[in-house]
Amino acid sequence: MQNTTLVDAELIESVLFERHGPLLADDALRIALGYKSTEAFRQALSRKTVPVPVFSVENRRGKYALVKDVASWLAQQRNAALNDFK
């Protein structure tokens, strides 16, 4: 039987925050959002189709997103899939 419990974004956020701090960057961000390759993530950035706000940090390389935004998006995706499953 499938587990149909809704996922709480705060739980995902706490796990990600513990592991990465308040920001996700580079490969951690790419993997959390489910992009298979750096090139796929780069294309999504250039097409502006990344599902969370992504930003640069002055004097730092790479792109960043808040753990809170990523956790919220992940929970929404999981919970929407549960609604489709029912």
CSV table of N, CA and C in Angstrom, one decimal:
chain,number,residue,atom,x,y,z
A,1,MET,N,0.8,-1.2,0.0
A,1,MET,CA,0.0,0.0,0.0
A,1,MET,C,0.9,1.2,0.0
A,2,GLN,N,0.5,2.2,-0.8
A,2,GLN,CA,1.3,3.5,-0.9
A,2,GLN,C,1.1,4.4,0.3
A,3,ASN,N,2.1,5.1,0.7
A,3,ASN,CA,2.1,6.0,1.8
A,3,ASN,C,1.5,7.3,1.2
A,4,THR,N,0.3,7.7,1.7
A,4,THR,CA,-0.4,8.9,1.2
A,4,THR,C,-0.4,10.1,2.2
A,5,THR,N,0.6,10.1,3.0
A,5,THR,CA,0.7,11.2,4.0
A,5,THR,C,1.2,12.4,3.3
A,6,LEU,N,0.6,13.6,3.6
A,6,LEU,CA,1.1,14.8,3.0
A,6,LEU,C,2.4,15.2,3.7
A,7,VAL,N,3.3,15.8,2.9
A,7,VAL,CA,4.6,16.1,3.3
A,7,VAL,C,4.6,17.6,3.8
A,8,ASP,N,5.2,17.9,4.9
A,8,ASP,CA,5.2,19.2,5.5
A,8,ASP,C,6.5,19.9,5.0
A,9,ALA,N,6.4,21.0,4.4
A,9,ALA,CA,7.6,21.8,3.9
A,9,ALA,C,8.6,22.1,5.0
A,10,GLU,N,8.1,22.3,6.2
A,10,GLU,CA,9.0,22.6,7.4
A,10,GLU,C,9.9,21.4,7.7
A,11,LEU,N,9.4,20.2,7.5
A,11,LEU,CA,10.3,19.0,7.7
A,11,LEU,C,11.4,19.0,6.7
A,12,ILE,N,11.0,19.2,5.4
A,12,ILE,CA,12.1,19.2,4.4
A,12,ILE,C,13.0,20.3,4.6
A,13,GLU,N,12.5,21.5,5.0
A,13,GLU,CA,13.3,22.7,5.2
A,13,GLU,C,14.3,22.4,6.4
A,14,SER,N,13.9,21.7,7.4
A,14,SER,CA,14.8,21.5,8.6
A,14,SER,C,15.9,20.5,8.2
A,15,VAL,N,15.6,19.5,7.4
A,15,VAL,CA,16.6,18.6,6.9
A,15,VAL,C,17.6,19.3,6.0
A,16,LEU,N,17.1,20.1,5.0
A,16,LEU,CA,18.0,20.8,4.1
A,16,LEU,C,18.9,21.8,4.9
A,17,PHE,N,18.2,22.5,5.8
A,17,PHE,CA,18.9,23.6,6.6
A,17,PHE,C,20.0,23.0,7.4
A,18,GLU,N,19.8,21.9,8.0
A,18,GLU,CA,20.8,21.2,8.8
A,18,GLU,C,22.0,20.8,8.0
A,19,ARG,N,21.7,20.4,6.8
A,19,ARG,CA,22.8,19.9,5.9
A,19,ARG,C,23.5,21.0,5.2
A,20,HIS,N,22.8,22.1,4.7
A,20,HIS,CA,23.4,23.1,3.9
A,20,HIS,C,23.3,24.5,4.4
A,21,GLY,N,22.7,24.7,5.5
A,21,GLY,CA,22.5,26.1,6.0
A,21,GLY,C,21.3,26.8,5.3
A,22,PRO,N,21.2,28.1,5.3
A,22,PRO,CA,20.0,28.8,4.7
A,22,PRO,C,20.0,28.8,3.2
A,23,LEU,N,21.2,28.6,2.6
A,23,LEU,CA,21.2,28.7,1.1
A,23,LEU,C,21.6,27.3,0.5
A,24,LEU,N,21.1,27.1,-0.7
A,24,LEU,CA,21.5,26.0,-1.5
A,24,LEU,C,22.2,26.6,-2.7
A,25,ALA,N,23.3,26.0,-3.1
A,25,ALA,CA,24.1,26.5,-4.2
A,25,ALA,C,24.6,25.4,-5.1
A,26,ASP,N,24.9,25.7,-6.3
A,26,ASP,CA,25.6,24.8,-7.3
A,26,ASP,C,25.0,23.4,-7.3
A,27,ASP,N,25.8,22.4,-7.1
A,27,ASP,CA,25.3,21.0,-7.3
A,27,ASP,C,24.2,20.7,-6.3
A,28,ALA,N,24.3,21.1,-5.1
A,28,ALA,CA,23.3,20.8,-4.1
A,28,ALA,C,21.9,21.4,-4.6
A,29,LEU,N,21.9,22.6,-5.1
A,29,LEU,CA,20.7,23.2,-5.6
A,29,LEU,C,20.2,22.4,-6.8
A,30,ARG,N,21.1,22.1,-7.7
A,30,ARG,CA,20.7,21.4,-9.0
A,30,ARG,C,20.1,20.0,-8.6
A,31,ILE,N,20.7,19.3,-7.7
A,31,ILE,CA,20.2,18.0,-7.3
A,31,ILE,C,18.9,18.1,-6.6
A,32,ALA,N,18.7,19.1,-5.7
A,32,ALA,CA,17.5,19.2,-4.9
A,32,ALA,C,16.3,19.5,-5.8
A,33,LEU,N,16.6,20.2,-6.9
A,33,LEU,CA,15.5,20.6,-7.9
A,33,LEU,C,15.3,19.5,-8.9
A,34,GLY,N,16.1,18.5,-8.9
A,34,GLY,CA,15.9,17.3,-9.8
A,34,GLY,C,16.5,17.4,-11.2
A,35,TYR,N,17.4,18.4,-11.4
A,35,TYR,CA,18.0,18.4,-12.7
A,35,TYR,C,19.1,17.4,-12.8
A,36,LYS,N,19.1,16.6,-13.9
A,36,LYS,CA,20.0,15.5,-14.1
A,36,LYS,C,21.5,15.9,-14.3
A,37,SER,N,21.6,17.1,-14.9
A,37,SER,CA,23.0,17.5,-15.3
A,37,SER,C,23.1,19.0,-15.0
A,38,THR,N,24.4,19.5,-15.0
A,38,THR,CA,24.7,20.9,-14.8
A,38,THR,C,24.2,21.6,-16.1
A,39,GLU,N,24.3,21.0,-17.2
A,39,GLU,CA,23.8,21.6,-18.5
A,39,GLU,C,22.3,21.8,-18.4
A,40,ALA,N,21.6,20.9,-18.0
A,40,ALA,CA,20.1,21.0,-17.9
A,40,ALA,C,19.8,22.2,-16.9
A,41,PHE,N,20.5,22.3,-15.8
A,41,PHE,CA,20.2,23.3,-14.9
A,41,PHE,C,20.6,24.7,-15.5
A,42,ARG,N,21.7,24.7,-16.2
A,42,ARG,CA,22.1,26.0,-16.9
A,42,ARG,C,21.1,26.4,-17.9
A,43,GLN,N,20.5,25.5,-18.6
A,43,GLN,CA,19.5,25.8,-19.6
A,43,GLN,C,18.3,26.3,-18.9
A,44,ALA,N,17.9,25.7,-17.9
A,44,ALA,CA,16.7,26.2,-17.1
A,44,ALA,C,16.9,27.6,-16.6
A,45,LEU,N,18.1,27.9,-16.1
A,45,LEU,CA,18.4,29.2,-15.7
A,45,LEU,C,18.3,30.2,-16.9
A,46,SER,N,18.9,29.9,-18.0
A,46,SER,CA,18.8,30.8,-19.1
A,46,SER,C,17.4,31.0,-19.7
A,47,ARG,N,16.6,30.0,-19.6
A,47,ARG,CA,15.2,30.0,-20.0
A,47,ARG,C,14.3,30.6,-19.0
A,48,LYS,N,14.8,30.8,-17.8
A,48,LYS,CA,14.0,31.3,-16.6
A,48,LYS,C,12.9,30.4,-16.3
A,49,THR,N,13.2,29.1,-16.3
A,49,THR,CA,12.1,28.1,-16.0
A,49,THR,C,12.4,27.3,-14.6
A,50,VAL,N,13.4,27.8,-13.9
A,50,VAL,CA,13.7,27.2,-12.6
A,50,VAL,C,12.5,27.5,-11.7
A,51,PRO,N,12.0,26.5,-11.0
A,51,PRO,CA,10.8,26.7,-10.3
A,51,PRO,C,10.8,27.5,-8.9
A,52,VAL,N,12.0,28.0,-8.6
A,52,VAL,CA,12.2,28.8,-7.4
A,52,VAL,C,13.0,30.0,-7.7
A,53,PRO,N,12.9,31.1,-6.9
A,53,PRO,CA,13.8,32.2,-7.1
A,53,PRO,C,15.2,31.9,-7.0
A,54,VAL,N,16.0,32.1,-8.0
A,54,VAL,CA,17.5,31.9,-7.9
A,54,VAL,C,18.2,33.2,-8.1
A,55,PHE,N,19.3,33.4,-7.3
A,55,PHE,CA,19.9,34.7,-7.3
A,55,PHE,C,21.4,34.5,-7.2
A,56,SER,N,22.2,35.6,-7.5
A,56,SER,CA,23.6,35.6,-7.4
A,56,SER,C,23.9,36.3,-6.0
A,57,VAL,N,25.1,36.0,-5.5
A,57,VAL,CA,25.6,36.7,-4.3
A,57,VAL,C,26.8,37.4,-4.7
A,58,GLU,N,26.9,38.7,-4.3
A,58,GLU,CA,28.0,39.5,-4.7
A,58,GLU,C,29.3,38.9,-4.3
A,59,ASN,N,30.3,38.9,-5.1
A,59,ASN,CA,31.7,38.4,-4.9
A,59,ASN,C,31.7,36.9,-4.7
A,60,ARG,N,30.7,36.2,-5.1
A,60,ARG,CA,30.6,34.7,-5.0
A,60,ARG,C,30.2,34.2,-6.4
A,61,ARG,N,30.7,33.0,-6.7
A,61,ARG,CA,30.4,32.3,-8.0
A,61,ARG,C,29.1,31.5,-7.8
A,62,GLY,N,28.4,31.2,-8.8
A,62,GLY,CA,27.3,30.3,-8.8
A,62,GLY,C,26.0,31.0,-8.6
A,63,LYS,N,25.0,30.2,-8.5
A,63,LYS,CA,23.6,30.6,-8.3
A,63,LYS,C,23.1,30.0,-6.9
A,64,TYR,N,22.3,30.8,-6.3
A,64,TYR,CA,21.8,30.4,-5.0
A,64,TYR,C,20.3,30.4,-4.9
A,65,ALA,N,19.7,29.7,-4.0
A,65,ALA,CA,18.3,29.7,-3.6
A,65,ALA,C,18.2,29.5,-2.2
A,66,LEU,N,17.1,30.0,-1.6
A,66,LEU,CA,16.8,29.8,-0.2
A,66,LEU,C,16.3,28.4,0.0
A,67,VAL,N,16.8,27.8,1.1
A,67,VAL,CA,16.3,26.4,1.5
A,67,VAL,C,14.8,26.5,1.7
A,68,LYS,N,14.3,27.5,2.2
A,68,LYS,CA,12.9,27.7,2.5
A,68,LYS,C,12.1,27.6,1.2
A,69,ASP,N,12.5,28.2,0.1
A,69,ASP,CA,11.8,28.2,-1.2
A,69,ASP,C,11.9,26.8,-1.8
A,70,VAL,N,13.1,26.2,-1.7
A,70,VAL,CA,13.2,24.8,-2.3
A,70,VAL,C,12.3,23.8,-1.6
A,71,ALA,N,12.3,23.9,-0.2
A,71,ALA,CA,11.5,23.0,0.6
A,71,ALA,C,10.1,23.1,0.3
A,72,SER,N,9.6,24.4,0.2
A,72,SER,CA,8.2,24.6,-0.2
A,72,SER,C,7.8,24.0,-1.5
A,73,TRP,N,8.7,24.3,-2.5
A,73,TRP,CA,8.4,23.7,-3.8
A,73,TRP,C,8.4,22.2,-3.9
A,74,LEU,N,9.3,21.6,-3.2
A,74,LEU,CA,9.4,20.1,-3.1
A,74,LEU,C,8.1,19.6,-2.4
A,75,ALA,N,7.7,20.2,-1.4
A,75,ALA,CA,6.5,19.7,-0.7
A,75,ALA,C,5.3,19.9,-1.6
A,76,GLN,N,5.2,21.0,-2.3
A,76,GLN,CA,4.0,21.2,-3.2
A,76,GLN,C,4.0,20.2,-4.3
A,77,GLN,N,5.2,19.8,-4.8
A,77,GLN,CA,5.2,18.8,-5.9
A,77,GLN,C,4.8,17.5,-5.4
A,78,ARG,N,5.3,17.1,-4.2
A,78,ARG,CA,4.9,15.8,-3.6
A,78,ARG,C,3.4,15.7,-3.3
A,79,ASN,N,2.9,16.8,-2.7
A,79,ASN,CA,1.5,16.8,-2.3
A,79,ASN,C,0.6,16.8,-3.5
A,80,ALA,N,1.0,17.5,-4.6
A,80,ALA,CA,0.2,17.6,-5.8
A,80,ALA,C,0.2,16.2,-6.4
A,81,ALA,N,1.3,15.5,-6.4
A,81,ALA,CA,1.3,14.1,-6.9
A,81,ALA,C,0.4,13.2,-6.1
A,82,LEU,N,0.3,13.4,-4.8
A,82,LEU,CA,-0.7,12.6,-4.0
A,82,LEU,C,-2.1,12.9,-4.4
A,83,ASN,N,-2.4,14.1,-4.7
A,83,ASN,CA,-3.8,14.4,-5.1
A,83,ASN,C,-4.1,13.8,-6.5
A,84,ASP,N,-3.1,13.7,-7.4
A,84,ASP,CA,-3.3,13.0,-8.6
A,84,ASP,C,-3.4,11.5,-8.5
A,85,PHE,N,-2.8,11.0,-7.4
A,85,PHE,CA,-2.8,9.6,-7.2
A,85,PHE,C,-4.1,9.1,-6.7
A,86,LYS,N,-4.8,9.9,-5.9
A,86,LYS,CA,-6.1,9.5,-5.3
A,86,LYS,C,-7.2,9.2,-6.3
